Amino acid sequence: MSLPTKRSATATTSSSSASATANFPPMKKAKSQAVSACSPLDPSCNKNGIHHFSSAATADNDVVFDPSSMTLDDDPKLQDRSPPAAANLSRKKATPPQPAKKLVIKLVKAKPTLPANFEEDTWAKLQSAIKAIFLKQPDSCDLEKLYQAVNDLCLHKMGSNLYQRIEKECESHIYAVLQSLVGQSPDLVVFLSLVERCWQDLCDQMLMIRGIALYLDRTYVKQTPNVRSLWDMGLQLFRKHLALSPEVEHKTVTGIYAESFERPFLDCTSEFYAAEGMKYMQHSDVPDYLKHVEIRLHEEHERCLLYLDASTRKPLIATAERQLLERHISAILDKGFMMLMDGHRIADLKRMYSLFLRVNALESLRQALSSYIRRTGQGIVMDDEKDKDMVSSLLEFKASLDTIWEESFSKNEAFCNTIKDAFEHLINLRQNRPAELIAKFLDEKLRAGNKGTSEEELEGTLDKVLVLFRFIQGKDVFEAFYKKDLAKRLLLGKSASIDAEKSMISKLKTECGSQFTNKLEGMFKDIELSKEINESFKQSSQARTKLPSGIEMSVHVLTTGYWPTYPPMDVRLPHELNVYQDIFKEFYLSKYSGRRLMWQNSLGHCVLKAEFPKGKKELAVSLFQTVVLMLFNDAQKLSFQDIKDATGIEDKELRRTLQSLACGKVRVLRKVNAIQMKETVEENTSTTERVFQDRQYQVDAAIVRIMKTRKVLSHTLLITELFQQLKFPIKPADLKKRIESLIDREYLERDKNNPQIYNYLA
Amino acid sequence: MRRSAARKTGQSNSTAPITSSATDLFRSASSKASSKEMERIDNLFYSYANRSSGLIDPEGIENLCSDMEVDHTDVRILMLAWKMKAEKQGYFTLEEWRRGLKALRADTVNKLKKALPELEKEVKRPSNFVDFYSYSFRYCLTEEKQKSIDIESICQLLDLVLGSHFRAQVDYFIEYLKIQNDYKVINMDQWMGFYHFCTEISFPDLSNYDPELAWPLILDNFVEWMQEKRT
């Protein structure tokens, strides 16, 4: 006779063998289990989970037990533990003390066997219970019985079967639940709450099942390796089926990830960087700040690669960018841009460019560049005192901008245009002066005496200057000055290299068209022609026979239209010079009849051989200086008036000449030279004035021309036409002045009915 | 404006032929009446005219004014001159006198005086005013080839002619003219421009003024000055 060990006193009749021993091991878990595993399913439970079982003592086996010997087991796995005392109390209540009886043991002869279909029936009960749990339905069977069922099965070594069956049962239910989630609610938040509910339910359900099958858990599971506890099994099944249902899984994961993790993570990141951005902006200077930003962005990127989901990367970086960069764009530009540009900080600017590129802030950068160029350029151009350095400063400035554009701004086209526009604006801020200075700059470069500049260097400089020239709007001013300086260079033989001169002309021609350079080219032709004329003059009969000896003379014949106009200056030349002039004139007119020769005395220069007490010297002097000096051939001392009378030189010019002779050291050649070549301020202003005067005529002519063709034209249309036709910059107010002047002079009139319209007056 | 140098010589009205029909009677009667009127007008003329020149000169005009109890600087005298189409400032010819008084239907000083309010109204009519306005400029051109009037006189003329209509504009413009240096004289084009300015441009906000249009430059400068003053 095999006796079952641990038996519950509340065993059901059908499943237990009848006989029992007198001694019972104290009731342990079962009781307490029954007590605490009371579920909401069982209506007989009260809140404390105390189960009143009334069948306790009414078993019809002849068994007694001593309530006082009972102890309650402490099962840590159990959730609701009823206080032992109370349980005792209940038991005591439920089981009225029996008078001690004598134990009578009846022996049963037959071997206790399990009834047929024991397993199936038992399982059926359990199954229905599990189903009920999962379906949240009440079950007829109470927990104790279920527990007993499990117990029984385990005792009869049907544990593994039971386990498997339970597993299967759970699985089918879990699967069903998860399936029900498929297609539910696209909204992640709602979906997540559904998932959560399922999960909660599952947990509860598993607990319950476990509670019922605790015995199984404790025996079979523990004893069998590789078998999970019921709890784990449940989880495992859940996970398995979640994975099998990708949609559900995906939504859950995404939902959880996106909702619960990502969003707050991004928010936190955002806050963090906002604060950091503020702090750093205040404390550090711009290049350091930019470096820091770069590092941070890199870090975030790394972070994403290392341990965050790839989908988070974009928003994360974007957040960082927004907080660290976007919010501070204008502050960065205000604070540091100018300094970086001034300091030519290529690397820092490059960093700024690439960072701004990421947050689409290039436009702001471009605007900052534009105002920087304008501001700095304005400083260079408008500073009166630094005039003589203006051109070289501008060239340097442009060169540095170009480098920065290439290296830091990756040759961005919009930036290139910005630089061009800004330059055009700043160069024309000061009317005419930059044009004049550029012409002068070129004069210096093209003049002889520039030692150390190779041909290539010179070409390079010319090209760079040409770039500046392109920006100038009043090109005719440049032309006037350039012409004047070129004339001086050619006539005094001061050009460094004719090739360089010609190269410059051809560059200007490409830039402005042949009309611009016609006259300049004409000047060159004249010089060459003059050489030929001089040659043939020397060979000529007149020269050989009539020329006074001891003087070498060469003549430049200038075509009036090509050269700048020089004010005619009269002077009484020494006799020999007069003779020479006449002979030449005779010669020339014999060759070219119908022409008129006018001697330009202001342009003449001589080399005088002078005998000083200390020795012979050669003086290179202007004609006027010559004339004055030669007076001293005949006299030691002469008064101003004497000189004036003798030479016939105009007062102001005479003073200048005398100053150059007397105030510099006469013996020093260079100083004397310098006076001749020095331009007076008056010369310059008169050149400019002449240009303006010329412009006025051009405007008048254009207006008359237009009105003559159109006969009737509105004011606005006339202005538009004029702007198209006139090649120099002019203000509308100036145009109005000319129109009014023409109305006054009765070339046009305002229409009687509409003052906005002009009529041509024939 | 071109000055036409031609002057018409005065011609007396030819007398109508005398016939016997009723209309003729009527005509003759009215012509008699008109010739009577003309006579009185002529007589009036000669009462103010200078004996030697045969014109009413400034002194004569002054007398006329005092008889009419109107100040000789009054704008109404200018209006009278306009009505007469008088060519030379300070002088009235017989022809002009006749023209004016006949149109006003005045043959005595009293009637002339009484006609003044009506004349004022007539001048102020928009269709006439432009004509009067330009006339007043020409009237002040005293020399043969003169085309412009000095600033001082312009200021007075503006006040006289436009003062009642456009007080504010006139006051400000006069102030401007006196302080600016660009122009020492004003020509007809600028004179007329100012009138159009007064009639078209809202004042003093000047909101609809567009310097890109064909306004004379002096007005562009004036507007700029006004706007600067305001800020």
PDB file of C-alpha atoms in Angstrom, chain B:
ATOM      1  CA  MET B   1       6.499 131.546 -72.911  1.00  0.00           C
ATOM      2  CA  ARG B   2       7.146 133.510 -75.995  1.00  0.00           C
ATOM      3  CA  ARG B   3       6.113 137.064 -75.741  1.00  0.00           C
ATOM      4  CA  SER B   4       4.269 138.317 -78.647  1.00  0.00           C
ATOM      5  CA  ALA B   5       5.443 141.768 -79.345  1.00  0.00           C
ATOM      6  CA  ALA B   6       2.614 142.665 -81.623  1.00  0.00           C
ATOM      7  CA  ARG B   7       0.103 145.120 -80.349  1.00  0.00           C
ATOM      8  CA  LYS B   8      -3.126 145.885 -81.956  1.00  0.00           C
ATOM      9  CA  THR B   9      -3.906 149.429 -82.531  1.00  0.00           C
ATOM     10  CA  GLY B  10      -7.146 150.689 -81.201  1.00  0.00           C
ATOM     11  CA  GLN B  11     -10.079 150.992 -83.546  1.00  0.00           C
ATOM     12  CA  SER B  12     -13.312 152.629 -82.748  1.00  0.00           C
ATOM     13  CA  ASN B  13     -16.506 150.787 -83.428  1.00  0.00           C
ATOM     14  CA  SER B  14     -17.926 151.432 -86.785  1.00  0.00           C
ATOM     15  CA  THR B  15     -21.368 152.853 -86.706  1.00  0.00           C
ATOM     16  CA  ALA B  16     -24.199 150.698 -88.015  1.00  0.00           C
ATOM     17  CA  PRO B  17     -25.999 151.739 -91.205  1.00  0.00           C
ATOM     18  CA  ILE B  18     -29.384 153.325 -90.571  1.00  0.00           C
ATOM     19  CA  THR B  19     -32.387 151.477 -92.066  1.00  0.00           C
ATOM     20  CA  SER B  20     -36.046 151.667 -91.500  1.00  0.00           C
ATOM     21  CA  SER B  21     -36.974 148.095 -90.435  1.00  0.00           C
ATOM     22  CA  ALA B  22     -37.821 147.285 -86.859  1.00  0.00           C
ATOM     23  CA  THR B  23     -34.847 145.115 -86.345  1.00  0.00           C
ATOM     24  CA  ASP B  24     -32.761 147.739 -87.866  1.00  0.00           C
ATOM     25  CA  LEU B  25     -34.316 150.200 -85.515  1.00  0.00           C
ATOM     26  CA  PHE B  26     -33.565 147.969 -82.694  1.00  0.00           C
ATOM     27  CA  ARG B  27     -30.132 147.389 -83.928  1.00  0.00           C
ATOM     28  CA  SER B  28     -29.514 150.978 -84.430  1.00  0.00           C
ATOM     29  CA  ALA B  29     -30.920 151.716 -81.051  1.00  0.00           C
ATOM     30  CA  SER B  30     -28.696 149.198 -79.385  1.00  0.00           C
ATOM     31  CA  SER B  31     -25.733 150.299 -81.363  1.00  0.00           C
ATOM     32  CA  LYS B  32     -26.529 153.850 -80.431  1.00  0.00           C
ATOM     33  CA  ALA B  33     -26.672 152.754 -76.894  1.00  0.00           C
ATOM     34  CA  SER B  34     -23.449 150.895 -77.210  1.00  0.00           C
ATOM     35  CA  SER B  35     -21.769 153.777 -78.860  1.00  0.00           C
ATOM     36  CA  LYS B  36     -22.983 155.926 -76.049  1.00  0.00           C
ATOM     37  CA  GLU B  37     -21.529 153.481 -73.676  1.00  0.00           C
ATOM     38  CA  MET B  38     -18.315 153.425 -75.569  1.00  0.00           C
ATOM     39  CA  GLU B  39     -18.178 157.142 -75.435  1.00  0.00           C
ATOM     40  CA  ARG B  40     -18.521 157.130 -71.695  1.00  0.00           C
ATOM     41  CA  ILE B  41     -15.895 154.437 -71.425  1.00  0.00           C
ATOM     42  CA  ASP B  42     -13.521 156.452 -73.540  1.00  0.00           C
ATOM     43  CA  ASN B  43     -14.193 159.503 -71.510  1.00  0.00           C
ATOM     44  CA  LEU B  44     -13.484 157.621 -68.377  1.00  0.00           C
ATOM     45  CA  PHE B  45     -10.252 156.464 -69.921  1.00  0.00           C
ATOM     46  CA  TYR B  46      -9.123 159.888 -70.720  1.00  0.00           C
ATOM     47  CA  SER B  47      -9.941 161.100 -67.250  1.00  0.00           C
ATOM     48  CA  TYR B  48      -7.144 158.853 -65.942  1.00  0.00           C
ATOM     49  CA  ALA B  49      -4.838 158.742 -68.902  1.00  0.00           C
ATOM     50  CA  ASN B  50      -1.596 160.574 -69.204  1.00  0.00           C
ATOM     51  CA  ARG B  51      -1.958 163.427 -71.697  1.00  0.00           C
ATOM     52  CA  SER B  52       1.283 162.874 -73.492  1.00  0.00           C
ATOM     53  CA  SER B  53       1.426 159.132 -73.720  1.00  0.00           C
ATOM     54  CA  GLY B  54      -2.246 158.497 -74.223  1.00  0.00           C
ATOM     55  CA  LEU B  55      -2.077 155.612 -71.758  1.00  0.00           C
ATOM     56  CA  ILE B  56      -3.147 155.208 -68.213  1.00  0.00           C
ATOM     57  CA  ASP B  57       0.142 155.016 -66.358  1.00  0.00           C
ATOM     58  CA  PRO B  58       0.861 153.879 -62.794  1.00  0.00           C
ATOM     59  CA  GLU B  59      -0.179 157.218 -61.416  1.00  0.00           C
ATOM     60  CA  GLY B  60      -3.450 157.028 -63.267  1.00  0.00           C
ATOM     61  CA  ILE B  61      -4.037 153.558 -61.981  1.00  0.00           C
ATOM     62  CA  GLU B  62      -3.441 154.762 -58.481  1.00  0.00           C
ATOM     63  CA  ASN B  63      -6.047 157.435 -58.941  1.00  0.00           C
ATOM     64  CA  LEU B  64      -8.460 154.926 -60.337  1.00  0.00           C
ATOM     65  CA  CYS B  65      -7.827 152.696 -57.376  1.00  0.00           C
ATOM     66  CA  SER B  66      -8.451 155.380 -54.837  1.00  0.00           C
ATOM     67  CA  ASP B  67     -11.653 156.318 -56.664  1.00  0.00           C
ATOM     68  CA  MET B  68     -12.757 152.724 -56.494  1.00  0.00           C
ATOM     69  CA  GLU B  69     -11.627 152.557 -52.887  1.00  0.00           C
ATOM     70  CA  VAL B  70      -9.429 149.594 -53.622  1.00  0.00           C
ATOM     71  CA  ASP B  71      -5.802 149.392 -52.712  1.00  0.00           C
ATOM     72  CA  HIS B  72      -3.605 149.428 -55.794  1.00  0.00           C
ATOM     73  CA  THR B  73      -1.820 146.306 -54.599  1.00  0.00           C
ATOM     74  CA  ASP B  74      -5.120 144.528 -54.311  1.00  0.00           C
ATOM     75  CA  VAL B  75      -5.467 141.374 -56.344  1.00  0.00           C
ATOM     76  CA  ARG B  76      -8.627 142.729 -57.890  1.00  0.00           C
ATOM     77  CA  ILE B  77      -6.625 145.216 -59.849  1.00  0.00           C
ATOM     78  CA  LEU B  78      -4.656 142.341 -61.237  1.00  0.00           C
ATOM     79  CA  MET B  79      -7.921 140.666 -62.093  1.00  0.00           C
ATOM     80  CA  LEU B  80      -9.027 143.795 -63.835  1.00  0.00           C
ATOM     81  CA  ALA B  81      -5.832 143.806 -65.838  1.00  0.00           C
ATOM     82  CA  TRP B  82      -6.509 140.211 -66.732  1.00  0.00           C
ATOM     83  CA  LYS B  83      -9.966 141.052 -67.877  1.00  0.00           C
ATOM     84  CA  MET B  84      -8.522 143.783 -69.998  1.00  0.00           C
ATOM     85  CA  LYS B  85      -5.784 141.448 -71.207  1.00  0.00           C
ATOM     86  CA  ALA B  86      -3.414 144.259 -70.372  1.00  0.00           C
ATOM     87  CA  GLU B  87       0.065 143.587 -71.565  1.00  0.00           C
ATOM     88  CA  LYS B  88       2.270 145.878 -69.643  1.00  0.00           C
ATOM     89  CA  GLN B  89       2.262 146.036 -65.919  1.00  0.00           C
ATOM     90  CA  GLY B  90       1.206 149.425 -64.655  1.00  0.00           C
ATOM     91  CA  TYR B  91      -0.237 150.606 -67.925  1.00  0.00           C
ATOM     92  CA  PHE B  92      -3.583 150.397 -69.663  1.00  0.00           C
ATOM     93  CA  THR B  93      -4.097 151.238 -73.286  1.00  0.00           C
ATOM     94  CA  LEU B  94      -7.388 152.487 -74.648  1.00  0.00           C
ATOM     95  CA  GLU B  95      -7.946 149.227 -76.404  1.00  0.00           C
ATOM     96  CA  GLU B  96      -7.388 147.303 -73.232  1.00  0.00           C
ATOM     97  CA  TRP B  97      -9.538 149.653 -71.231  1.00  0.00           C
ATOM     98  CA  ARG B  98     -12.392 149.346 -73.645  1.00  0.00           C
ATOM     99  CA  ARG B  99     -12.107 145.606 -73.724  1.00  0.00           C
ATOM    100  CA  GLY B 100     -12.205 145.269 -70.002  1.00  0.00           C
ATOM    101  CA  LEU B 101     -14.902 147.765 -69.165  1.00  0.00           C
ATOM    102  CA  LYS B 102     -17.132 146.631 -71.949  1.00  0.00           C
ATOM    103  CA  ALA B 103     -16.907 143.076 -70.767  1.00  0.00           C
ATOM    104  CA  LEU B 104     -17.714 144.203 -67.266  1.00  0.00           C
ATOM    105  CA  ARG B 105     -20.488 146.421 -68.522  1.00  0.00           C
ATOM    106  CA  ALA B 106     -19.116 149.313 -66.580  1.00  0.00           C
ATOM    107  CA  ASP B 107     -18.930 152.804 -67.911  1.00  0.00           C
ATOM    108  CA  THR B 108     -18.563 154.670 -64.680  1.00  0.00           C
ATOM    109  CA  VAL B 109     -16.234 154.271 -61.764  1.00  0.00           C
ATOM    110  CA  ASN B 110     -19.119 153.207 -59.588  1.00  0.00           C
ATOM    111  CA  LYS B 111     -20.234 150.533 -61.969  1.00  0.00           C
ATOM    112  CA  LEU B 112     -16.693 149.402 -62.279  1.00  0.00           C
ATOM    113  CA  LYS B 113     -16.381 149.150 -58.548  1.00  0.00           C
ATOM    114  CA  LYS B 114     -19.626 147.238 -58.308  1.00  0.00           C
ATOM    115  CA  ALA B 115     -18.448 144.860 -60.978  1.00  0.00           C
ATOM    116  CA  LEU B 116     -15.424 143.809 -58.957  1.00  0.00           C
ATOM    117  CA  PRO B 117     -17.085 141.100 -56.813  1.00  0.00           C
ATOM    118  CA  GLU B 118     -18.536 139.527 -59.919  1.00  0.00           C
ATOM    119  CA  LEU B 119     -15.123 139.676 -61.510  1.00  0.00           C
ATOM    120  CA  GLU B 120     -13.582 137.942 -58.558  1.00  0.00           C
ATOM    121  CA  LYS B 121     -16.048 135.134 -58.812  1.00  0.00           C
ATOM    122  CA  GLU B 122     -15.399 134.834 -62.470  1.00  0.00           C
ATOM    123  CA  VAL B 123     -11.664 134.590 -61.984  1.00  0.00           C
ATOM    124  CA  LYS B 124     -12.019 131.992 -59.283  1.00  0.00           C
ATOM    125  CA  ARG B 125     -13.856 129.650 -61.588  1.00  0.00           C
ATOM    126  CA  PRO B 126     -11.444 126.766 -62.245  1.00  0.00           C
ATOM    127  CA  SER B 127     -11.648 127.154 -66.002  1.00  0.00           C
ATOM    128  CA  ASN B 128     -10.520 130.749 -65.710  1.00  0.00           C
ATOM    129  CA  PHE B 129      -8.185 130.553 -62.829  1.00  0.00           C
ATOM    130  CA  VAL B 130      -5.362 128.760 -64.623  1.00  0.00           C
ATOM    131  CA  ASP B 131      -5.454 131.401 -67.266  1.00  0.00           C
ATOM    132  CA  PHE B 132      -5.438 134.141 -64.681  1.00  0.00           C
ATOM    133  CA  TYR B 133      -2.613 132.460 -62.832  1.00  0.00           C
ATOM    134  CA  SER B 134      -0.349 132.221 -65.832  1.00  0.00           C
ATOM    135  CA  TYR B 135      -1.358 135.707 -66.880  1.00  0.00           C
ATOM    136  CA  SER B 136      -0.255 137.116 -63.578  1.00  0.00           C
ATOM    137  CA  PHE B 137       3.236 135.728 -64.137  1.00  0.00           C
ATOM    138  CA  ARG B 138       3.549 137.162 -67.604  1.00  0.00           C
ATOM    139  CA  TYR B 139       2.197 140.464 -66.395  1.00  0.00           C
ATOM    140  CA  CYS B 140       5.200 140.799 -64.094  1.00  0.00           C
ATOM    141  CA  LEU B 141       7.762 140.280 -66.818  1.00  0.00           C
ATOM    142  CA  THR B 142       8.699 143.843 -67.365  1.00  0.00           C
ATOM    143  CA  GLU B 143      11.707 143.601 -69.645  1.00  0.00           C
ATOM    144  CA  GLU B 144      11.657 142.670 -73.260  1.00  0.00           C
ATOM    145  CA  LYS B 145      13.372 139.313 -73.164  1.00  0.00           C
ATOM    146  CA  GLN B 146      12.681 138.571 -69.555  1.00  0.00           C
ATOM    147  CA  LYS B 147      11.658 135.025 -68.806  1.00  0.00           C
ATOM    148  CA  SER B 148      11.985 134.755 -65.056  1.00  0.00           C
ATOM    149  CA  ILE B 149      11.022 136.719 -62.017  1.00  0.00           C
ATOM    150  CA  ASP B 150      13.216 137.244 -58.980  1.00  0.00           C
ATOM    151  CA  ILE B 151      12.420 135.421 -55.800  1.00  0.00           C
ATOM    152  CA  GLU B 152      11.282 138.429 -53.862  1.00  0.00           C
ATOM    153  CA  SER B 153       8.683 139.419 -56.400  1.00  0.00           C
ATOM    154  CA  ILE B 154       7.556 135.861 -56.833  1.00  0.00           C
ATOM    155  CA  CYS B 155       6.883 135.614 -53.155  1.00  0.00           C
ATOM    156  CA  GLN B 156       4.689 138.669 -53.290  1.00  0.00           C
ATOM    157  CA  LEU B 157       2.929 137.454 -56.367  1.00  0.00           C
ATOM    158  CA  LEU B 158       2.280 134.043 -54.894  1.00  0.00           C
ATOM    159  CA  ASP B 159       0.778 135.597 -51.846  1.00  0.00           C
ATOM    160  CA  LEU B 160      -1.377 137.850 -53.916  1.00  0.00           C
ATOM    161  CA  VAL B 161      -2.645 135.326 -56.371  1.00  0.00           C
ATOM    162  CA  LEU B 162      -2.771 132.068 -54.421  1.00  0.00           C
ATOM    163  CA  GLY B 163      -2.791 133.256 -50.852  1.00  0.00           C
ATOM    164  CA  SER B 164      -6.518 133.068 -50.414  1.00  0.00           C
ATOM    165  CA  HIS B 165      -6.821 129.649 -52.006  1.00  0.00           C
ATOM    166  CA  PHE B 166      -3.850 127.803 -50.700  1.00  0.00           C
ATOM    167  CA  ARG B 167      -2.652 129.631 -47.651  1.00  0.00           C
ATOM    168  CA  ALA B 168      -0.588 126.824 -46.168  1.00  0.00           C
ATOM    169  CA  GLN B 169       1.185 125.827 -49.338  1.00  0.00           C
ATOM    170  CA  VAL B 170       1.949 129.410 -50.195  1.00  0.00           C
ATOM    171  CA  ASP B 171       3.325 130.189 -46.762  1.00  0.00           C
ATOM    172  CA  TYR B 172       5.601 127.193 -46.679  1.00  0.00           C
ATOM    173  CA  PHE B 173       6.758 127.627 -50.226  1.00  0.00           C
ATOM    174  CA  ILE B 174       7.576 131.261 -49.652  1.00  0.00           C
ATOM    175  CA  GLU B 175       9.565 130.292 -46.584  1.00  0.00           C
ATOM    176  CA  TYR B 176      11.432 127.728 -48.619  1.00  0.00           C
ATOM    177  CA  LEU B 177      12.113 130.064 -51.504  1.00  0.00           C
ATOM    178  CA  LYS B 178      13.675 132.517 -49.185  1.00  0.00           C
ATOM    179  CA  ILE B 179      16.106 130.104 -47.619  1.00  0.00           C
ATOM    180  CA  GLN B 180      17.103 127.977 -50.595  1.00  0.00           C
ATOM    181  CA  ASN B 181      20.097 128.785 -52.741  1.00  0.00           C
ATOM    182  CA  ASP B 182      19.583 126.742 -55.860  1.00  0.00           C
ATOM    183  CA  TYR B 183      17.423 129.251 -57.681  1.00  0.00           C
ATOM    184  CA  LYS B 184      17.607 133.025 -57.799  1.00  0.00           C
ATOM    185  CA  VAL B 185      14.715 133.382 -60.175  1.00  0.00           C
ATOM    186  CA  ILE B 186      11.583 131.471 -61.026  1.00  0.00           C
ATOM    187  CA  ASN B 187      10.475 130.776 -64.561  1.00  0.00           C
ATOM    188  CA  MET B 188       7.036 130.159 -65.996  1.00  0.00           C
ATOM    189  CA  ASP B 189       7.444 126.405 -65.926  1.00  0.00           C
ATOM    190  CA  GLN B 190       8.166 126.411 -62.220  1.00  0.00           C
ATOM    191  CA  TRP B 191       5.399 128.942 -61.633  1.00  0.00           C
ATOM    192  CA  MET B 192       2.787 126.777 -63.294  1.00  0.00           C
ATOM    193  CA  GLY B 193       4.238 123.700 -61.646  1.00  0.00           C
ATOM    194  CA  PHE B 194       3.506 125.162 -58.273  1.00  0.00           C
ATOM    195  CA  TYR B 195      -0.116 125.714 -59.148  1.00  0.00           C
ATOM    196  CA  HIS B 196      -0.535 122.110 -60.205  1.00  0.00           C
ATOM    197  CA  PHE B 197       1.225 121.140 -57.044  1.00  0.00           C
ATOM    198  CA  CYS B 198      -1.319 123.032 -54.969  1.00  0.00           C
ATOM    199  CA  THR B 199      -4.282 121.537 -56.733  1.00  0.00           C
ATOM    200  CA  GLU B 200      -3.055 117.953 -56.927  1.00  0.00           C
ATOM    201  CA  ILE B 201      -0.881 117.208 -53.966  1.00  0.00           C
ATOM    202  CA  SER B 202      -2.382 116.638 -50.551  1.00  0.00           C
ATOM    203  CA  PHE B 203      -0.948 119.037 -48.060  1.00  0.00           C
ATOM    204  CA  PRO B 204       0.806 119.062 -45.687  1.00  0.00           C
ATOM    205  CA  ASP B 205       1.346 115.301 -45.706  1.00  0.00           C
ATOM    206  CA  LEU B 206       2.539 115.312 -49.321  1.00  0.00           C
ATOM    207  CA  SER B 207       1.749 111.642 -49.421  1.00  0.00           C
ATOM    208  CA  ASN B 208       0.937 111.475 -53.099  1.00  0.00           C
ATOM    209  CA  TYR B 209       3.975 113.394 -54.308  1.00  0.00           C
ATOM    210  CA  ASP B 210       6.255 111.407 -56.562  1.00  0.00           C
ATOM    211  CA  PRO B 211       9.618 112.978 -57.363  1.00  0.00           C
ATOM    212  CA  GLU B 212      10.093 110.501 -60.190  1.00  0.00           C
ATOM    213  CA  LEU B 213       7.394 112.293 -62.144  1.00  0.00           C
ATOM    214  CA  ALA B 214       7.941 115.436 -64.152  1.00  0.00           C
ATOM    215  CA  TRP B 215       7.556 117.923 -61.311  1.00  0.00           C
ATOM    216  CA  PRO B 216      10.013 120.765 -61.594  1.00  0.00           C
ATOM    217  CA  LEU B 217      13.146 120.126 -59.617  1.00  0.00           C
ATOM    218  CA  ILE B 218      12.517 123.054 -57.330  1.00  0.00           C
ATOM    219  CA  LEU B 219       9.369 121.343 -56.102  1.00  0.00           C
ATOM    220  CA  ASP B 220      11.249 118.100 -55.504  1.00  0.00           C
ATOM    221  CA  ASN B 221      13.625 120.082 -53.340  1.00  0.00           C
ATOM    222  CA  PHE B 222      10.738 121.842 -51.639  1.00  0.00           C
ATOM    223  CA  VAL B 223       9.071 118.554 -50.763  1.00  0.00           C
ATOM    224  CA  GLU B 224      12.326 117.162 -49.462  1.00  0.00           C
ATOM    225  CA  TRP B 225      12.762 120.241 -47.321  1.00  0.00           C
ATOM    226  CA  MET B 226       9.214 119.903 -45.990  1.00  0.00           C
ATOM    227  CA  GLN B 227       9.780 116.274 -45.121  1.00  0.00           C
ATOM    228  CA  GLU B 228      13.024 117.041 -43.363  1.00  0.00           C
ATOM    229  CA  LYS B 229      11.319 119.767 -41.424  1.00  0.00           C
ATOM    230  CA  ARG B 230       8.759 117.353 -40.200  1.00  0.00           C
ATOM    231  CA  THR B 231      11.185 114.801 -38.785  1.00  0.00           C
TER     232      THR B 231
END
